[in-house]
Coordinates of C-alpha atoms and ligand atoms in Angstrom, one line a residue:
X278 CA 0.0 0.0 0.0
X279 CA 2.7 2.5 1.0
X280 CA 4.5 1.8 -2.2
X281 CA 1.4 3.1 -4.0
X282 CA 1.3 6.2 -1.9
X283 CA 4.9 6.9 -2.9
X284 CA 4.0 6.3 -6.6
X285 CA 1.1 8.7 -6.4
X286 CA 3.2 11.4 -4.8
X287 CA 6.0 10.9 -7.3
X288 CA 3.6 10.9 -10.3
X289 CA 2.1 14.2 -9.1
X290 CA 5.7 15.6 -8.5
X291 CA 4.8 16.2 -4.9
X292 CA 8.2 14.7 -3.9
X293 CA 11.4 13.8 -5.6
X294 CA 12.7 10.2 -5.8
X295 CA 15.5 11.1 -3.4
X296 CA 13.0 12.4 -0.9
X297 CA 11.0 9.2 -1.2
X298 CA 14.1 7.1 -0.6
X299 CA 15.0 9.2 2.5
X300 CA 11.5 8.8 3.8
X301 CA 11.5 5.0 3.3
X302 CA 14.8 4.8 5.2
X303 CA 13.3 7.0 8.0
X304 CA 10.3 4.7 8.1
X305 CA 12.5 1.6 8.3
X306 CA 14.5 3.0 11.3
X307 CA 11.7 4.8 13.1
X308 CA 8.6 2.7 12.2
X309 CA 5.3 4.3 11.5
X310 CA 3.7 5.1 8.1
X311 CA 5.3 6.5 5.0
X312 CA 3.1 9.6 5.1
X313 CA 4.2 10.4 8.7
X314 CA 7.9 10.0 7.7
X315 CA 7.4 12.5 4.8
X316 CA 5.8 15.0 7.1
X317 CA 8.4 14.5 9.8
X318 CA 11.1 15.1 7.4
X319 CA 9.4 18.3 6.3
X320 CA 8.9 17.2 2.7
X321 CA 5.1 17.4 2.8
X322 CA 2.3 18.8 5.0
X323 CA -0.4 16.7 6.6
X324 CA -2.8 18.1 4.0
X325 CA -0.7 16.9 1.1
X326 CA -0.5 13.4 2.5
X327 CA -4.2 13.3 3.1
X328 CA -4.9 14.4 -0.5
X329 CA -2.6 11.7 -1.8
X330 CA -4.1 9.0 0.5
X331 CA -7.6 10.0 -0.7
X332 CA -6.5 9.5 -4.3
X333 CA -4.8 6.2 -3.3
X334 CA -8.0 4.8 -1.6
X335 CA -10.4 6.5 -4.0
X336 CA -12.4 8.1 -1.1
X337 CA -13.1 11.8 -0.6
X338 CA -11.1 13.9 1.8
X339 CA -12.5 16.6 4.1
X340 CA -11.2 19.6 5.9
X341 CA -12.6 18.9 9.4
X342 CA -12.2 22.5 10.6
X343 CA -14.6 23.6 8.0
X344 CA -17.0 20.7 8.3
X345 CA -20.2 21.1 10.4
X346 CA -20.1 18.2 12.9
X347 CA -23.4 17.0 14.4
X348 CA -22.9 16.7 18.2
X349 CA -25.6 14.0 18.4
X350 CA -23.7 11.9 15.8
X351 CA -20.4 12.4 17.5
X352 CA -21.9 10.7 20.6
X353 CA -22.6 7.5 18.6
X354 CA -19.1 6.3 19.6
X355 CA -17.3 6.9 22.9
X356 CA -14.3 9.2 23.1
X357 CA -11.9 6.3 23.9
X358 CA -12.7 4.5 20.6
X359 CA -12.4 7.8 18.7
X360 CA -9.0 8.5 20.3
X361 CA -7.7 5.0 19.9
X362 CA -8.5 4.8 16.1
X363 CA -8.2 8.5 15.2
X364 CA -11.8 8.5 13.9
X365 CA -14.7 10.9 14.2
X366 CA -18.3 10.3 13.3
X367 CA -19.6 13.2 11.1
X368 CA -23.0 12.7 9.6
X369 CA -25.7 10.1 9.8
X370 CA -27.9 9.5 6.8
X371 CA -30.4 6.7 7.3
X372 CA -28.5 3.6 8.0
X373 CA -25.1 5.0 7.0
X374 CA -22.6 6.9 8.9
X375 CA -19.9 9.1 7.5
X376 CA -16.8 8.6 9.4
X377 CA -13.6 10.7 9.3
X378 CA -10.6 8.4 9.4
X379 CA -6.9 9.1 9.1
X380 CA -5.9 5.6 7.9
X381 CA -8.5 3.9 5.7
X382 CA -6.4 0.7 5.7
X383 CA -7.2 0.3 9.4
X384 CA -9.9 -2.3 9.1
X385 CA -10.1 -2.7 12.9
X386 CA -11.3 0.8 13.2
X387 CA -14.0 0.4 10.6
X388 CA -15.1 -2.9 12.1
X389 CA -15.3 -1.6 15.7
X390 CA -17.4 1.4 14.7
X391 CA -19.6 -0.7 12.5
X392 CA -20.1 -3.2 15.3
X393 CA -20.9 -0.6 17.9
X394 CA -23.3 1.5 15.8
X395 CA -24.8 -1.1 13.6
X396 CA -24.5 1.4 10.7
X397 CA -22.9 1.1 7.3
X398 CA -19.7 3.1 7.4
X399 CA -18.8 5.6 4.7
X400 CA -15.1 6.5 5.3
X401 CA -13.8 10.0 4.4
X402 CA -10.2 10.9 4.9
X403 CA -8.9 13.6 7.2
X404 CA -5.4 14.1 8.7
X405 CA -4.6 12.5 12.0
X406 CA -3.8 15.9 13.6
X407 CA -7.1 17.4 12.4
X408 CA -9.1 14.4 13.7
X409 CA -7.3 14.5 17.1
X410 CA -8.0 18.2 17.4
X411 CA -11.6 17.7 16.5
X412 CA -12.0 14.9 19.1
X413 CA -10.7 17.3 21.7
X414 CA -13.1 20.0 20.5
X415 CA -16.2 17.8 20.3
X416 CA -15.6 15.5 23.3
X417 CA -14.2 18.3 25.4
X418 CA -11.1 18.3 27.6
X419 CA -10.1 15.5 29.9
X420 CA -11.6 17.6 32.7
X421 CA -14.9 17.9 30.9
X422 CA -14.9 14.2 30.2
X423 CA -14.3 13.5 33.9
X424 CA -17.0 16.0 34.9
X425 CA -19.4 14.4 32.5
X426 CA -18.7 10.9 33.8
X427 CA -19.3 12.1 37.3
X428 CA -22.7 13.5 36.3
X429 CA -23.6 10.4 34.3
X430 CA -22.9 8.2 37.4
X431 CA -24.9 10.5 39.5
X432 CA -27.8 10.4 37.1
X433 CA -27.7 6.7 36.5
X434 CA -27.7 6.2 40.3
X435 CA -30.8 8.4 40.4
X436 CA -32.3 6.3 37.6
X437 CA -31.7 3.0 39.4
X438 CA -32.3 3.9 43.0
X439 CA -35.0 6.5 43.2
X440 CA -36.7 6.8 39.8
X441 CA -40.1 5.8 41.3
X442 CA -40.0 8.2 44.2
X443 CA -39.1 11.2 42.1
X444 CA -41.8 10.6 39.6
X445 CA -44.4 13.2 40.7
X446 CA -48.0 13.0 39.9
X447 CA -50.8 15.5 40.4
X448 CA -53.9 14.0 41.9
X449 CA -57.3 14.1 40.3
X450 CA -58.1 17.7 41.3
X451 CA -54.8 18.8 39.9
X452 CA -53.4 19.7 43.2
X453 CA -49.9 18.5 44.1
X454 CA -49.2 16.1 46.8
X455 CA -47.0 18.2 49.1
X456 CA -45.6 15.2 50.9
X457 CA -44.5 13.7 47.6
X458 CA -42.8 16.9 46.5
X459 CA -40.9 17.3 49.7
X460 CA -39.9 13.7 49.8
X461 CA -38.6 13.8 46.2
X462 CA -36.6 16.9 46.9
X463 CA -35.0 15.4 50.0
X464 CA -33.8 12.3 48.2
X465 CA -30.1 12.3 48.7
X466 CA -29.2 12.0 45.0
X467 CA -31.2 15.0 44.1
X468 CA -29.5 17.0 46.8
X469 CA -26.2 15.8 45.5
X470 CA -27.1 16.7 41.9
X471 CA -28.2 20.2 42.9
X472 CA -25.1 20.7 45.1
X473 CA -23.0 19.5 42.2
X474 CA -24.6 22.1 39.9
X475 CA -23.9 24.9 42.4
X476 CA -20.4 23.8 43.1
X477 CA -19.5 23.3 39.5
X478 CA -20.8 26.8 38.7
X479 CA -18.6 28.3 41.4
X480 CA -15.6 26.3 40.2
X481 CA -16.1 27.5 36.7
X482 CA -16.6 31.1 37.7
X483 CA -20.2 31.3 36.4
X484 CA -22.3 34.4 37.2
X485 CA -25.7 32.8 36.6
X486 CA -27.1 29.3 36.5
X487 CA -30.1 28.6 34.2
X488 CA -32.3 25.5 34.6
X489 CA -34.6 25.2 31.7
X490 CA -37.4 22.7 31.0
X491 CA -38.3 22.1 27.4
X492 CA -40.9 19.8 25.9
X493 CA -38.4 16.9 25.6
X494 CA -35.4 17.7 27.6
X495 CA -34.1 19.6 30.5
X496 CA -31.1 21.9 30.1
X497 CA -28.6 23.5 32.5
X498 CA -26.6 26.4 31.3
X499 CA -24.0 28.7 33.0
X500 CA -23.2 32.2 32.1
X501 CA -19.4 32.6 32.1
X502 CA -17.7 35.8 31.2
X503 CA -21.0 37.1 29.9
X504 CA -21.9 34.2 27.6
X505 CA -24.3 31.3 28.2
X506 CA -23.1 27.8 27.7
X507 CA -24.8 24.5 28.0
X508 CA -23.3 22.3 30.7
X509 CA -25.6 19.3 31.2
X510 CA -28.9 17.8 30.3
X511 CA -30.3 15.9 33.4
X512 CA -33.2 13.5 32.6
X513 CA -36.5 15.4 32.2
X514 CA -38.1 13.2 34.9
X515 CA -35.9 14.8 37.5
X516 CA -37.2 18.3 36.7
X517 CA -39.8 18.5 39.5
X518 CA -37.4 17.1 42.1
X519 CA -34.7 19.5 41.2
X520 CA -37.1 22.5 41.2
X521 CA -38.5 21.5 44.5
X522 CA -35.0 21.1 46.0
X523 CA -34.0 24.6 45.0
X524 CA -37.3 26.0 46.2
X525 CA -36.8 24.4 49.6
X526 CA -33.2 25.9 49.7
X527 CA -34.5 29.3 48.8
X528 CA -37.5 29.1 51.2
X529 CA -40.0 29.4 48.4
X530 CA -43.5 27.8 48.2
X531 CA -43.0 24.4 46.6
X532 CA -46.7 24.0 45.8
X533 CA -46.9 27.3 43.9
X534 CA -46.2 26.4 40.3
X535 CA -48.3 29.0 38.5
X536 CA -46.8 32.3 39.7
X537 CA -43.2 33.7 39.5
X538 CA -41.3 33.6 42.8
X539 CA -38.1 35.2 44.0
X540 CA -35.9 34.0 46.8
X541 CA -32.4 33.8 48.1
X542 CA -30.0 31.0 49.1
X543 CA -27.1 31.5 51.4
X544 CA -24.5 28.8 51.2
X545 CA -21.3 28.1 53.1
X546 CA -18.8 26.1 51.1
X547 CA -15.2 25.2 50.8
X548 CA -13.5 26.4 47.6
X549 CA -9.8 26.1 46.9
X550 CA -9.2 25.3 50.5
X551 CA -11.0 28.4 51.7
X552 CA -14.3 28.7 53.6
X553 CA -16.5 31.0 51.6
X554 CA -20.0 32.3 51.7
X555 CA -22.0 32.3 48.6
X556 CA -25.2 34.3 48.1
X557 CA -27.6 33.2 45.4
X558 CA -30.5 35.2 44.1
X559 CA -33.2 32.8 42.9
X560 CA -35.9 33.6 40.4
X561 CA -38.6 31.0 39.4
X562 CA -40.8 31.6 36.4
X563 CA -43.4 29.3 35.0
X564 CA -42.8 28.7 31.3
X565 CA -44.7 26.6 28.8
X566 CA -42.9 23.4 29.8
X567 CA -42.4 23.9 33.5
X568 CA -40.7 26.3 35.8
X569 CA -37.5 27.9 34.7
X570 CA -35.0 28.8 37.4
X571 CA -32.3 31.3 37.2
X572 CA -29.8 31.7 40.0
X573 CA -27.5 34.7 40.1
X574 CA -24.3 34.0 42.1
X575 CA -23.4 36.9 44.1
X576 CA -19.8 36.3 45.0
X577 CA -18.2 39.0 47.0
X578 CA -14.8 38.0 45.9
X579 CA -15.7 38.7 42.3
X580 CA -16.6 42.2 43.2
X581 CA -13.6 44.3 42.5
X582 CA -13.6 47.3 44.7
X583 CA -10.1 48.5 43.6
X584 CA -11.1 51.1 41.1
X585 CA -7.7 51.2 39.4
X586 CA -8.2 47.6 38.3
X587 CA -11.6 48.0 36.6
X588 CA -10.2 49.2 33.2
X589 CA -10.4 53.0 33.3
X590 CA -7.8 54.8 31.2
X591 CA -5.7 56.9 33.6
X592 CA -7.1 60.2 32.4
X593 CA -10.7 59.0 32.7
X594 CA -10.1 57.6 36.1
X595 CA -8.7 60.9 37.3
X596 CA -11.8 62.8 36.1
X597 CA -14.1 60.2 37.7
X598 CA -12.4 60.3 41.0
X599 CA -12.3 64.1 41.0
X600 CA -16.1 64.1 40.6
X601 CA -16.9 61.5 43.3
X602 CA -14.7 63.3 45.8
X603 CA -16.7 66.6 45.4
X604 CA -19.1 67.1 48.3
X605 CA -22.1 67.6 46.1
X606 CA -23.4 67.1 42.6
X607 CA -24.6 64.1 40.6
X608 CA -22.4 61.4 39.0
X609 CA -24.2 59.0 36.7
X610 CA -23.0 55.6 35.5
X611 CA -24.8 54.4 32.3
X612 CA -24.9 51.3 30.2
X613 CA -27.1 48.2 29.5
X614 CA -27.8 45.5 32.1
X615 CA -24.7 43.5 32.8
X616 CA -22.3 46.2 31.8
X617 CA -20.7 46.4 35.3
X618 CA -22.4 49.6 36.5
X619 CA -23.1 48.1 40.0
X620 CA -19.4 47.2 40.4
X621 CA -18.3 50.7 39.5
X622 CA -20.8 52.2 42.0
X623 CA -19.8 49.9 44.8
X624 CA -16.1 50.6 44.3
X625 CA -16.9 54.3 44.3
X626 CA -18.7 53.9 47.6
X627 CA -16.0 51.7 49.1
X628 CA -13.5 54.6 48.4
X629 CA -15.8 57.2 50.0
X630 CA -16.6 55.1 53.0
X631 CA -15.1 57.0 56.0
X632 CA -16.2 57.3 59.6
X633 CA -17.2 61.0 59.1
X634 CA -19.4 60.2 56.1
X635 CA -23.0 59.0 56.1
X636 CA -23.7 56.9 53.0
X637 CA -27.2 55.8 52.2
X638 CA -28.2 53.5 49.3
X639 CA -31.5 52.6 47.8
X640 CA -31.1 49.3 45.9
X641 CA -33.2 46.8 44.0
X642 CA -31.9 44.3 44.9
X643 CA -29.1 44.8 47.4
X644 CA -26.5 42.8 45.7
X645 CA -23.6 42.9 48.1
X646 CA -23.5 44.0 51.7
X647 CA -20.9 46.6 52.5
X648 CA -19.9 47.3 56.1
X649 CA -20.5 50.8 57.2
X650 CA -23.0 51.6 54.5
X651 CA -26.8 52.1 55.2
X652 CA -28.3 49.9 52.5
X653 CA -32.0 49.8 51.9
X654 CA -33.8 47.2 49.8
X655 CA -36.7 48.5 47.7
X656 CA -40.1 46.9 48.2
X657 CA -42.5 48.0 45.4
X658 CA -45.4 46.0 46.9
X659 CA -45.5 48.2 49.9
X660 CA -44.7 51.4 48.1
X661 CA -41.0 51.6 49.0
X662 CA -39.7 52.7 45.6
X663 CA -36.6 54.7 44.7
X664 CA -38.5 58.1 45.0
X665 CA -40.0 57.2 48.4
X666 CA -36.6 56.0 49.7
X667 CA -34.9 59.2 48.5
X668 CA -37.4 61.4 50.2
X669 CA -36.7 59.6 53.5
X670 CA -33.0 59.6 53.0
X671 CA -33.0 63.4 52.9
X672 CA -34.3 63.4 56.5
X673 CA -31.5 61.0 57.6
X674 CA -28.7 63.5 57.4
X675 CA -26.8 61.9 54.5
X676 CA -23.6 63.0 52.8
X677 CA -23.7 60.5 50.0
X678 CA -26.8 58.9 48.4
X679 CA -26.8 56.1 46.0
X680 CA -30.0 55.4 44.0
X681 CA -30.0 52.1 42.2
X682 CA -31.5 53.5 39.0
X683 CA -33.2 56.7 37.7
X684 CA -36.1 55.6 35.5
X685 CA -38.9 58.1 36.1
X686 CA -39.4 61.8 36.5
X687 CA -40.2 61.6 40.2
X688 CA -36.9 59.8 41.1
X689 CA -34.9 62.1 38.8
X690 CA -36.4 65.2 40.3
X691 CA -35.7 64.3 43.9
X692 CA -32.2 63.0 43.0
X693 CA -31.4 66.4 41.4
X694 CA -32.8 68.3 44.3
X695 CA -30.5 66.3 46.6
X696 CA -27.5 66.9 44.4
X697 CA -28.3 70.7 44.4
X698 CA -28.6 70.9 48.1
X699 CA -25.2 69.7 49.2
X700 CA -25.2 65.9 48.7
X701 CA -23.2 63.7 46.4
X702 CA -25.7 61.6 44.4
X703 CA -24.6 58.5 42.5
X704 CA -27.0 56.6 40.2
X705 CA -27.4 54.7 37.0
X706 CA -29.4 55.2 33.8
X707 CA -30.0 52.9 30.8
X708 CA -28.5 54.9 28.0
X709 CA -26.1 53.9 25.3
X710 CA -23.4 56.6 25.8
X711 CA -22.5 59.5 28.0
X712 CA -23.8 62.4 25.9
X713 CA -27.3 60.9 25.3
X714 CA -27.8 60.6 29.0
X715 CA -28.4 64.4 29.1
X716 CA -31.3 64.2 26.6
X717 CA -32.7 61.2 28.4
X718 CA -33.0 63.2 31.6
X719 CA -34.7 66.1 29.7
X720 CA -37.1 63.6 28.0
X721 CA -38.1 62.5 31.5
X722 CA -39.2 66.1 32.1
X723 CA -36.2 67.7 33.8
X724 CA -35.5 71.3 32.9
X725 CA -32.2 71.9 31.0
X726 CA -30.9 74.3 33.7
X727 CA -31.4 71.7 36.4
X728 CA -29.6 69.0 34.4
X729 CA -26.8 71.5 33.6
X730 CA -26.2 72.5 37.2
X731 CA -26.7 69.2 39.0
X732 CA -24.9 66.7 36.8
X733 CA -21.1 66.8 37.2
X734 CA -20.0 63.8 35.4
X735 CA -21.4 60.9 33.3
X736 CA -19.6 57.6 32.8
X737 CA -20.8 55.2 30.2
X738 CA -19.5 51.7 30.3
X739 CA -19.4 48.2 28.8
X740 CA -17.7 44.9 29.7
X741 CA -15.6 43.0 27.2
X742 CA -13.9 39.7 27.6
X743 CA -10.2 39.6 28.5
X744 CA -7.8 37.6 26.4
X745 CA -6.6 34.5 28.3
X746 CA -3.0 35.3 29.3
X747 CA -1.9 31.7 29.0
X748 CA -2.6 31.3 25.3
X749 CA -2.3 34.8 24.0
X750 CA -1.0 35.0 20.4
X751 CA -0.7 37.9 17.8
X752 CA -3.6 38.1 15.5
X753 CA -2.6 40.5 12.7
X754 CA -5.3 42.5 10.9
X755 CA -4.9 44.5 7.7
X756 CA -4.4 48.3 8.1
X757 CA -7.7 48.9 6.4
X758 CA -9.6 46.7 8.9
X759 CA -7.9 48.6 11.7
X760 CA -8.7 52.0 10.2
X761 CA -12.4 50.9 9.7
X762 CA -12.5 50.0 13.3
X763 CA -11.4 53.5 14.3
X764 CA -7.6 53.4 14.5
X765 CA -5.7 56.3 12.9
X766 CA -3.7 55.5 9.8
X767 CA -0.5 55.9 11.9
X768 CA -1.7 53.5 14.6
X769 CA -2.9 51.0 12.0
X770 CA 0.6 50.7 10.7
X771 CA 2.0 49.6 14.0
X772 CA -0.9 48.2 16.1
X773 CA -0.9 44.4 16.6
X774 CA -4.1 42.9 17.8
X775 CA -4.0 39.7 19.9
X776 CA -6.3 36.8 20.5
X777 CA -6.4 33.7 22.7
X778 CA -5.7 30.4 21.0
X779 CA -7.6 28.4 23.6
X780 CA -6.0 26.3 26.3
X781 CA -7.0 24.5 29.5
X782 CA -6.9 27.6 31.6
X783 CA -9.7 29.2 29.6
X784 CA -11.5 26.0 28.7
X785 CA -10.6 26.5 25.0
X786 CA -12.4 29.8 24.7
X787 CA -9.4 32.0 24.5
X788 CA -10.9 34.5 27.0
X789 CA -10.7 34.6 30.8
X790 CA -12.4 37.3 32.9
X791 CA -13.6 40.6 31.7
X792 CA -12.5 44.2 31.7
X793 CA -14.5 47.5 31.5
X794 CA -14.5 50.1 28.7
X795 CA -15.2 53.6 30.0
X796 CA -16.4 56.8 28.4
X797 CA -16.1 59.6 31.0
X798 CA -17.8 62.9 30.1
X799 CA -17.1 65.8 32.5
X800 CA -19.8 68.6 32.5
X801 CA -17.4 71.4 31.8
X802 CA -18.4 75.1 31.4
X803 CA -18.6 74.7 27.6
X804 CA -20.7 71.5 27.8
X805 CA -23.0 73.2 30.4
X806 CA -23.5 76.1 28.0
X807 CA -24.4 73.7 25.2
X808 CA -26.9 71.9 27.5
X809 CA -28.6 75.2 28.3
X810 CA -29.1 76.1 24.6
X811 CA -30.6 72.6 24.0
X812 CA -27.7 71.1 22.0
X813 CA -28.2 67.6 20.6
X814 CA -26.4 64.5 21.9
X815 CA -24.2 64.6 18.8
X816 CA -23.1 68.2 19.4
X817 CA -22.4 67.3 23.0
X818 CA -20.4 64.3 22.0
X819 CA -18.3 66.4 19.5
X820 CA -17.5 69.0 22.1
X821 CA -16.6 66.4 24.7
X822 CA -14.2 64.6 22.3
X823 CA -12.7 67.9 21.4
X824 CA -12.1 68.4 25.2
X825 CA -10.4 65.1 25.4
X826 CA -13.2 62.6 26.2
X827 CA -12.2 59.0 25.5
X828 CA -15.2 57.3 23.8
X829 CA -16.3 53.7 24.5
X830 CA -14.9 52.7 21.1
X831 CA -11.6 54.5 21.8
X832 CA -11.3 52.9 25.3
X833 CA -11.8 49.5 23.5
X834 CA -9.2 50.3 20.8
X835 CA -6.6 51.2 23.5
X836 CA -7.2 47.8 25.1
X837 CA -6.9 46.1 21.7
X838 CA -3.5 47.8 21.3
X839 CA -2.3 46.7 24.7
X840 CA -3.4 43.1 24.0
X841 CA -6.1 43.1 26.7
X842 CA -9.0 42.2 24.5
X843 CA -9.8 41.4 20.9
X844 CA -11.0 43.7 18.0
X845 CA -14.1 41.5 17.7
X846 CA -15.1 42.1 21.3
X847 CA -14.7 45.9 20.9
X848 CA -16.6 46.0 17.6
X849 CA -19.5 43.9 19.1
X850 CA -19.9 46.1 22.2
X851 CA -19.3 49.6 21.0
X852 CA -20.2 51.8 18.0
X853 CA -17.8 54.0 16.1
Ligands
ZN1025 ZN1 -6.2 30.2 27.4

């Protein structure tokens, strides 16, 4: 066979006769296949060998990295078999299975897969390195595999031991048998599974856990660094037991299945040898196929109170700190949900927290408890909203007031009044950038002169993912691409973007952690004049840039240049 491979390569002038002889010698002394010898000696690439082999065996070759692989089909054979034979199942059509294989002469591989799947095998050729890489990608890392095994064992134990008792039925009137629900939720394996889900989320640094019932399956997803990813699919029949267990932990009503519920779980656990307390905010919402649960992990250690580490450019940070250390005026932090506004506000407060200062906060919800701060949880049901809390705060002799969010005229009006009467007011608004915040306040009904005199600074922000420092590599882009993204022509000539190649540290994603982008707009005398004459957000933006404001996009580009994040992240999160 190998003689024929040599012939094909010679005939197509891929190699010289001398190279073939050297490779055959190499093969004799080192063993292995002729193709490998040719690659090892540097005469050919893996791709060339694959093409030649495809010609030799008369089967097609594929480029796996460009081939859409069906995850359900991959699971037809276990990872051990795929690794041993260097094969990967690609597509199933009726009773035949397309199988990527690196050595079509390996009849054992073809037999094993055929025996296991009972399908007719259609081999296609791919290089061994490509297949091994694809196996890693599709079956996950060793850690993932071990994790999956652990879950499978847990679930199979549940299946065998307690399947009957976790099957929950409604009685004839459609009411639930409470005793059954409680018993099911107290079954040790259910407890272990739920604990496992919580622990695993902590270990992986997730910010949220989603448990979602669908018509035919049940899905658990984690949000890690801002993106959701599927982590497991427990059997659908465990749905009710899992939900009940979490409801019990969160002290919610396990019999109530028609209305949304909110609760909280406090957990003490050991993580990396340290005792730590974890706070979970639990939300239960009835969906079409059962109750969906979302748990937000409030981990104090993830809260970064050191303002210099959040990602502010030095000149922006200086302006921001100057504003929060003034004894009065309003400082607004804006951005969409999940852009890190709370973190910025908490770190501001942590800096201002002194014995001689009375700090009051109105929050919905109180996410983290900070010592020495008077934090008040809003309760809409009893009329304790932001406006009502603010009004009471003014009678509590405050120096600094934090209002969770300004979303209506009433709150805005009292906040401005507080800022104009000798208090520092910190708050957030849902706006896209710093300049448009001014028009948002006016649209709520606030007079321009009140906005102009009370607001001292506006900080818009976003979070982007940080490139994993363990697998960071240069990722060159053409000067035109860089210029289109907002770099100046001079910068585009020298800037070198980076990306993460993917490694064990970052779970193959190339990113680990996040960093903020900040646009800090000071209300200078010129800007104040513009506000008073009713200038548009665009005019305000131009003036602010002229006065040195770093925009969100610019803040991102600076971090692309320093290799902190990728161009894609910045383009996705900001506008030019
Ligand atoms: Zn990495």
